[in-house]
mmCIF file of C-alpha atoms in Angstrom:
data_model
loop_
_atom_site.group_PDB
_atom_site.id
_atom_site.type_symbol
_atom_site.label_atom_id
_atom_site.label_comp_id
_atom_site.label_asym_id
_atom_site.label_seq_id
_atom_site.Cartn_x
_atom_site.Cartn_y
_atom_site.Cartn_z
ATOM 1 C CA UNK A 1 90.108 99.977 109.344
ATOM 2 C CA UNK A 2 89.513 100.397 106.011
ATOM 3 C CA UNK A 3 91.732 103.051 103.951
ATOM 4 C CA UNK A 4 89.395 103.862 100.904
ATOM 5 C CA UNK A 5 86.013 102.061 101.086
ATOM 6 C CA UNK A 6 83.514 102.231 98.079
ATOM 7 C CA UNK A 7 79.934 101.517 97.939
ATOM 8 C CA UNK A 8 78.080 99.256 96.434
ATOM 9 C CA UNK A 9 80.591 97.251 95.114
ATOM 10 C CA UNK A 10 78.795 95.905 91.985
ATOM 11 C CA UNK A 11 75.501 97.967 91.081
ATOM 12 C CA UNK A 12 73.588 96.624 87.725
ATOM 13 C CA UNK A 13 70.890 99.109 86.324
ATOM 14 C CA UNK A 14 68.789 99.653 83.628
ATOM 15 C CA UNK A 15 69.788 102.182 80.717
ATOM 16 C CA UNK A 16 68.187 105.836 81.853
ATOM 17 C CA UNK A 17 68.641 105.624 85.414
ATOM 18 C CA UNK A 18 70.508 107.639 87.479
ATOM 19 C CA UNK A 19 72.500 106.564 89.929
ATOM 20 C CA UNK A 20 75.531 107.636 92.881
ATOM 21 C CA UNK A 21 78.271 105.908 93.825
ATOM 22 C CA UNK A 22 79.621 106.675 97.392
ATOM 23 C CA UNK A 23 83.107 106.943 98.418
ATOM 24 C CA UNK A 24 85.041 107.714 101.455
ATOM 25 C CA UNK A 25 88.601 107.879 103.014
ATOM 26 C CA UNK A 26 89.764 107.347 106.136
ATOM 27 C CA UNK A 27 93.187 108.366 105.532
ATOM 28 C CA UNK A 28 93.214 112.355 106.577
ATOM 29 C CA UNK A 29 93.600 113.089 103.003
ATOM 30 C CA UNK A 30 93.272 115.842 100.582
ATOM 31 C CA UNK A 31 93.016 115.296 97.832
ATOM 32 C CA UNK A 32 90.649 112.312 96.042
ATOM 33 C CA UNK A 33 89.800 111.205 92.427
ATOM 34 C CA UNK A 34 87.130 109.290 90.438
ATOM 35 C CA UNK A 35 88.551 106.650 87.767
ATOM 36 C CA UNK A 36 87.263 104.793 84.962
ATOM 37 C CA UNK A 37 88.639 100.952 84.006
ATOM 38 C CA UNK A 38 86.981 99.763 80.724
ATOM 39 C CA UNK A 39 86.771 96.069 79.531
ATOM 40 C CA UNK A 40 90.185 96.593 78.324
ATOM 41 C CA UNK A 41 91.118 97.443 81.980
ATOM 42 C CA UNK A 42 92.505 100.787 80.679
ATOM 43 C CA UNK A 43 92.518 103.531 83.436
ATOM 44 C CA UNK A 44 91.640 107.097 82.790
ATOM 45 C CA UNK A 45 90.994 109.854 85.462
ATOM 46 C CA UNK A 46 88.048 111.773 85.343
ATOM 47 C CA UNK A 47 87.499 113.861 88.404
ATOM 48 C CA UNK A 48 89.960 115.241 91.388
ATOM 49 C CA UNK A 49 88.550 116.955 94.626
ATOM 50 C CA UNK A 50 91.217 119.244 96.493
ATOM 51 C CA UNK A 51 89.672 119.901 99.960
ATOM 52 C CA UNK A 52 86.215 120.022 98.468
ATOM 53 C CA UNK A 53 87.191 121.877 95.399
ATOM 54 C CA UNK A 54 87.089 120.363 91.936
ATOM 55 C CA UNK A 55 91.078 120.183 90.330
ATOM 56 C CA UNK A 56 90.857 118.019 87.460
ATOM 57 C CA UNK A 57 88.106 117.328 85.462
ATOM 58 C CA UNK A 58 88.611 115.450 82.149
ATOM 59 C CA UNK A 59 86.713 115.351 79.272
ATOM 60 C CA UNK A 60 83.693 113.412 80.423
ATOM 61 C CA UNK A 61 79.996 113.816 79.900
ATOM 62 C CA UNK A 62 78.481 116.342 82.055
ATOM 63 C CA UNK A 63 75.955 113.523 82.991
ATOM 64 C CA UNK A 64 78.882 112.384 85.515
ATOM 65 C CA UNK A 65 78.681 114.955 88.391
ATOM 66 C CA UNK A 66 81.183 113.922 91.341
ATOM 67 C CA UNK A 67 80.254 115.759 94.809
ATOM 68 C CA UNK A 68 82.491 116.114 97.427
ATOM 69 C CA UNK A 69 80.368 117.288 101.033
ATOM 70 C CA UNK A 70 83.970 117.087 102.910
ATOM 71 C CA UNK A 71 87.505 115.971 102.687
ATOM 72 C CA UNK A 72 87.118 112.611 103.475
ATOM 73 C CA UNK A 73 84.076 111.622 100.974
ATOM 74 C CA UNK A 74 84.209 112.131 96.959
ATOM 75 C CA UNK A 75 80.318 110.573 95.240
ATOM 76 C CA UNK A 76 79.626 110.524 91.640
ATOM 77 C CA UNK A 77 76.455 110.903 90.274
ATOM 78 C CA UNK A 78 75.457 109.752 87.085
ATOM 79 C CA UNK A 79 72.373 110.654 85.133
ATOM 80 C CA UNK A 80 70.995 108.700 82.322
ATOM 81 C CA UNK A 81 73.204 105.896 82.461
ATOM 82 C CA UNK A 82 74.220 104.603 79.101
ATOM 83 C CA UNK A 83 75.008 101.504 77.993
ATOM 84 C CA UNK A 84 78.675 102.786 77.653
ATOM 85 C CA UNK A 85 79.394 103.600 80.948
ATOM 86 C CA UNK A 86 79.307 100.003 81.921
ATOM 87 C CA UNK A 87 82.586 100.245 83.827
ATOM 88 C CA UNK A 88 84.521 99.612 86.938
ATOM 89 C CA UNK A 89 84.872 102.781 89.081
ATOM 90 C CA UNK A 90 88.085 103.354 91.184
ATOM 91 C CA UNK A 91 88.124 106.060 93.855
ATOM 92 C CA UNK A 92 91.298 106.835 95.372
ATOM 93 C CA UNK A 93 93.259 109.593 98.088
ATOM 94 C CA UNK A 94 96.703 111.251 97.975
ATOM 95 C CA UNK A 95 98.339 112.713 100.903
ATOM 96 C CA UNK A 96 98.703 116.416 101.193
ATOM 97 C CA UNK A 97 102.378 117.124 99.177
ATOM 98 C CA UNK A 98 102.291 113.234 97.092
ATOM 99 C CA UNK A 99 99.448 113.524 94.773
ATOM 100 C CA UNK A 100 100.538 111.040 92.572
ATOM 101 C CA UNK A 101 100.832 108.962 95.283
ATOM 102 C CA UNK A 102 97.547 107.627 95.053
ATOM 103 C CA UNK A 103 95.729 104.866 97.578
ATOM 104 C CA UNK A 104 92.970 103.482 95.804
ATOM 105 C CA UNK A 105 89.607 101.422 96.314
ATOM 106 C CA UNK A 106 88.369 98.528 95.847
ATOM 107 C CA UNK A 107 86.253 99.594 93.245
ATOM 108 C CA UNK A 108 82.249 99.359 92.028
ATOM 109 C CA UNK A 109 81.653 97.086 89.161
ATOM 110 C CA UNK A 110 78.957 99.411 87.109
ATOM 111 C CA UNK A 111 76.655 97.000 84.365
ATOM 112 C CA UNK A 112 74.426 99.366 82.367
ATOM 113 C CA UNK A 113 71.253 97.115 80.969
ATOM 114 C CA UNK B 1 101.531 115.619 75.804
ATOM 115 C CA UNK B 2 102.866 112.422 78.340
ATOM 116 C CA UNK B 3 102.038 109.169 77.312
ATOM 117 C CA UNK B 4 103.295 105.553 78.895
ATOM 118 C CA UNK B 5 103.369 102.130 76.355
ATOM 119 C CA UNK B 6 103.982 98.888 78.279
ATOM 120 C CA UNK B 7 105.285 96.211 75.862
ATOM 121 C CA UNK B 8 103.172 93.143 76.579
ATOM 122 C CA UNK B 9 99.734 92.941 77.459
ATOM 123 C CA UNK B 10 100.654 89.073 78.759
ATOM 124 C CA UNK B 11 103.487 87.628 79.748
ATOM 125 C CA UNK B 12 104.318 84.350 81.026
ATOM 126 C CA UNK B 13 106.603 83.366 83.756
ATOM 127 C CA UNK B 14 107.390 80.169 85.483
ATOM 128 C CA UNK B 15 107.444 80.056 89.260
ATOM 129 C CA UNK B 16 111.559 81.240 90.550
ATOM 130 C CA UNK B 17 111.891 82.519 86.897
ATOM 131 C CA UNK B 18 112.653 86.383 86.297
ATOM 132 C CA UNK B 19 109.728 88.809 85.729
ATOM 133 C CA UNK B 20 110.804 91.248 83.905
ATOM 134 C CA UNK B 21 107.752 93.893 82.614
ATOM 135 C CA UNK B 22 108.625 96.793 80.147
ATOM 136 C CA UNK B 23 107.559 100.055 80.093
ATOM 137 C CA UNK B 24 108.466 103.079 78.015
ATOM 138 C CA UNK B 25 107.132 106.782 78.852
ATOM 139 C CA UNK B 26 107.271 109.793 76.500
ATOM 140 C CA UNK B 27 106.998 113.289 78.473
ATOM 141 C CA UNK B 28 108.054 116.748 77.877
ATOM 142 C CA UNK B 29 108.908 117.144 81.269
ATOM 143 C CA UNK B 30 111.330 115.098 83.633
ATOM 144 C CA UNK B 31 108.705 112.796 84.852
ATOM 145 C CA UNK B 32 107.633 110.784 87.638
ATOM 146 C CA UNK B 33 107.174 107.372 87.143
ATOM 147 C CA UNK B 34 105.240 104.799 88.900
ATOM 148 C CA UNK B 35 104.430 101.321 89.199
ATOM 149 C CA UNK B 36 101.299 99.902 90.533
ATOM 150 C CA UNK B 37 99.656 96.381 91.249
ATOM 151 C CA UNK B 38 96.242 94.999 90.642
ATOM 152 C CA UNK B 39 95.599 91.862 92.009
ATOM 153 C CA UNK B 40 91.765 90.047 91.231
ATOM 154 C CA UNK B 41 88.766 92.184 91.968
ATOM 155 C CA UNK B 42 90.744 94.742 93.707
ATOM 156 C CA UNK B 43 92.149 98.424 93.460
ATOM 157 C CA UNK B 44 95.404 99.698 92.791
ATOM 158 C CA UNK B 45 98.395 99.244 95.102
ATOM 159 C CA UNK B 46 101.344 101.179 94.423
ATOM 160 C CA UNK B 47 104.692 99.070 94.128
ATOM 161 C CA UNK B 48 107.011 101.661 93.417
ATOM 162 C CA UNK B 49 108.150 105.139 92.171
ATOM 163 C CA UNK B 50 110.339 107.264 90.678
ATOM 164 C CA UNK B 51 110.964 110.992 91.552
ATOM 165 C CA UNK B 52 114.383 111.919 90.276
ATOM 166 C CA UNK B 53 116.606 110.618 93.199
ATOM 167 C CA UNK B 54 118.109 107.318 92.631
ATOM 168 C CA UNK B 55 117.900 105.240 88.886
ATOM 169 C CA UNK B 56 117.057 102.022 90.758
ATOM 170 C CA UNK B 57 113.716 102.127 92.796
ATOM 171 C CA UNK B 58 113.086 99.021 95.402
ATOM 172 C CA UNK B 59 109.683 98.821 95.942
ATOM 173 C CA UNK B 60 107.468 96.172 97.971
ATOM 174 C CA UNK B 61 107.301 92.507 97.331
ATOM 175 C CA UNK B 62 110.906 92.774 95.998
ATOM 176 C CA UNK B 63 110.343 94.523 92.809
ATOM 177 C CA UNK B 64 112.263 97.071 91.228
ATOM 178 C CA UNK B 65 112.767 99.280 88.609
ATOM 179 C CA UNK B 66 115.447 101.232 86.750
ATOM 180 C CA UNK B 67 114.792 104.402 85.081
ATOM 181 C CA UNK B 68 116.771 105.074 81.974
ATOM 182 C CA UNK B 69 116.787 108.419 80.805
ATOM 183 C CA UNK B 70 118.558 107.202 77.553
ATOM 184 C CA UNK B 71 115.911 104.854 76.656
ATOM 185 C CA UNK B 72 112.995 106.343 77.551
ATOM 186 C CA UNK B 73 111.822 103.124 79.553
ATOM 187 C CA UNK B 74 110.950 102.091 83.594
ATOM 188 C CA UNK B 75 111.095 98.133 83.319
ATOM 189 C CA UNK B 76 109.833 96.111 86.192
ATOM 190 C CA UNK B 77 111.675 93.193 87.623
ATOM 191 C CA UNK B 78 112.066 90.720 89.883
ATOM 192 C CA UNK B 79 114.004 88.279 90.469
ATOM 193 C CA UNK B 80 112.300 84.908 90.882
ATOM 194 C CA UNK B 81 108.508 84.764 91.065
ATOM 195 C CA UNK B 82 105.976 83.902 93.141
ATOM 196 C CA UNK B 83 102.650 82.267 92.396
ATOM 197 C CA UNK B 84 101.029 84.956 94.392
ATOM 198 C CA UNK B 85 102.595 87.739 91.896
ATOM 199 C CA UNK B 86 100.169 86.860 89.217
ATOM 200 C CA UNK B 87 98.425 90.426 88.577
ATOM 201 C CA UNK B 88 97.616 92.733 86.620
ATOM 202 C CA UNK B 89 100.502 95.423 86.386
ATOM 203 C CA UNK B 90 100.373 99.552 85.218
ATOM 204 C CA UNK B 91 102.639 101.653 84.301
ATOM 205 C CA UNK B 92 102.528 105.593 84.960
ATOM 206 C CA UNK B 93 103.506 109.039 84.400
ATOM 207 C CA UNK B 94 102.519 112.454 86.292
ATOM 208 C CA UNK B 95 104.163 115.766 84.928
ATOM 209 C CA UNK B 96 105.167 116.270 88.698
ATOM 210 C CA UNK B 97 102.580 119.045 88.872
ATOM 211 C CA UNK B 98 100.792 119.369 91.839
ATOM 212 C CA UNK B 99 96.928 118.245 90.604
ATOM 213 C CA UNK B 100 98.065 114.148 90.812
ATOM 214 C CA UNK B 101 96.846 113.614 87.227
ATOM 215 C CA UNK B 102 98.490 110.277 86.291
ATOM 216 C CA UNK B 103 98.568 109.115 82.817
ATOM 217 C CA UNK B 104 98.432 104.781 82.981
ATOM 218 C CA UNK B 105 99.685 102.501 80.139
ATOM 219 C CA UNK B 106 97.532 100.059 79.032
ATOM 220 C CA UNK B 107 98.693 97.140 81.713
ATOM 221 C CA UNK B 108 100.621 93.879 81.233
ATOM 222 C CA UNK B 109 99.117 90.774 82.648
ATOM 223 C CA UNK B 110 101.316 88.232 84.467
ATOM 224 C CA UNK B 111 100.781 84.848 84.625
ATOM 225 C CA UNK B 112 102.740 82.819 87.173
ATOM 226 C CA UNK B 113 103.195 78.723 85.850
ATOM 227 C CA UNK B 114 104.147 76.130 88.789
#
């Protein structure tokens, strides 16, 4: 019964690759978002899906594309991973009406080579 | 722009001492202001908010918060804490708009002593 379920949970890759990063929510939700956590454990957004259509989308390099196939699932892709995007990755869902009222994953531990 | 500083990136509390985390905001706007919990190798829980109804805010595991308009701030406390309290905590903001952007402050560490 898992609310917001991420997968993999800890994906190491060499520098170049490309690789996705699956989320899904099985909350009835909206709306969902991408984060970033660096080493510091600071938290930015990045990305926020609105019934499949993109709302926020910070300033982050177009090699991060998120994808949203239906309400319930937000991936991001990245291309040509860098060493800086060595990261953990938060997805989380917000009720219809509470955006900021965020539910959030468990998160995938990203290690760029 | 909105912005949220939390003073302390680690504090220290003995078990059945007060936790008391601080947090200060800067908006524009009459904010919304929000709590949330990270406990090891998992994602955010949300402890509390604020949306412009009552100063105090009770939230889950017997935290609260006051906001104070005056001081710009929306401390944590607690009364007496709990081993299993040790976390890492953030501070937010959202301009109350309707695209759930949340601004976090840079999180405050507790530490729980027996």
């Amino acid at each position: 019964d898992t609310a917001v379920s991420q997968t993999p949970k800890y994906l190491v890759t060499q520098m170049g690759n490309d690789k996705s990063i699956k989320c899904e929510q099985n909350l009835g939700h909206d709306t969902m978002y991408w984060y970033k956590q660096d080493s510091k454990k600071f938290l930015k957004i990045m990305f926020s899906y609105n019934n499949k259509e993109l709302i926020i989308n910070e300033t982050v390099p177009n090699r991060f594309s998120p994808k949203s196939p239906d309400k319930a699932h937000l991936n991001l892709h990245i291309n040509s991973l860098e060493l800086g995007d060595s990261a953990v990755y938060f997805c989380a869902s917000s009720p219809p009406g509470t955006p900021d009222t965020q539910y959030f994953g468990p998160g995938t531990r990203l290690t760029v080579l | 722009a909105q912005s949220v500083t939390q003073l302390g990136s680690h504090v220290s509390v003995s078990e059945g001492a007060l936790v008391l985390l601080r947090c200060n905001y800067s908006s524009s706007v009459p904010p919304y202001l929000f709590w949330y919990v990270q406990y090891p190798n998992q994602g955010l829980q949300l402890l509390l908010k604020y949306t412009s109804a009552a100063t105090l805010v009770k939230g889950i595991n017997g935290f609260e918060a006051e906001f104070k308009k005056s001081e710009t701030s929306f401390h944590l406390t607690k009364p007496s804490a709990h081993m299993s309290d040790a976390a890492e905590y953030f501070c937010a903001v959202s301009d109350r708009g309707n695209t759930g952007k949340l601004i976090f402050g840079q999180g405050t560490t507790l530490q729980v002593k027996p």
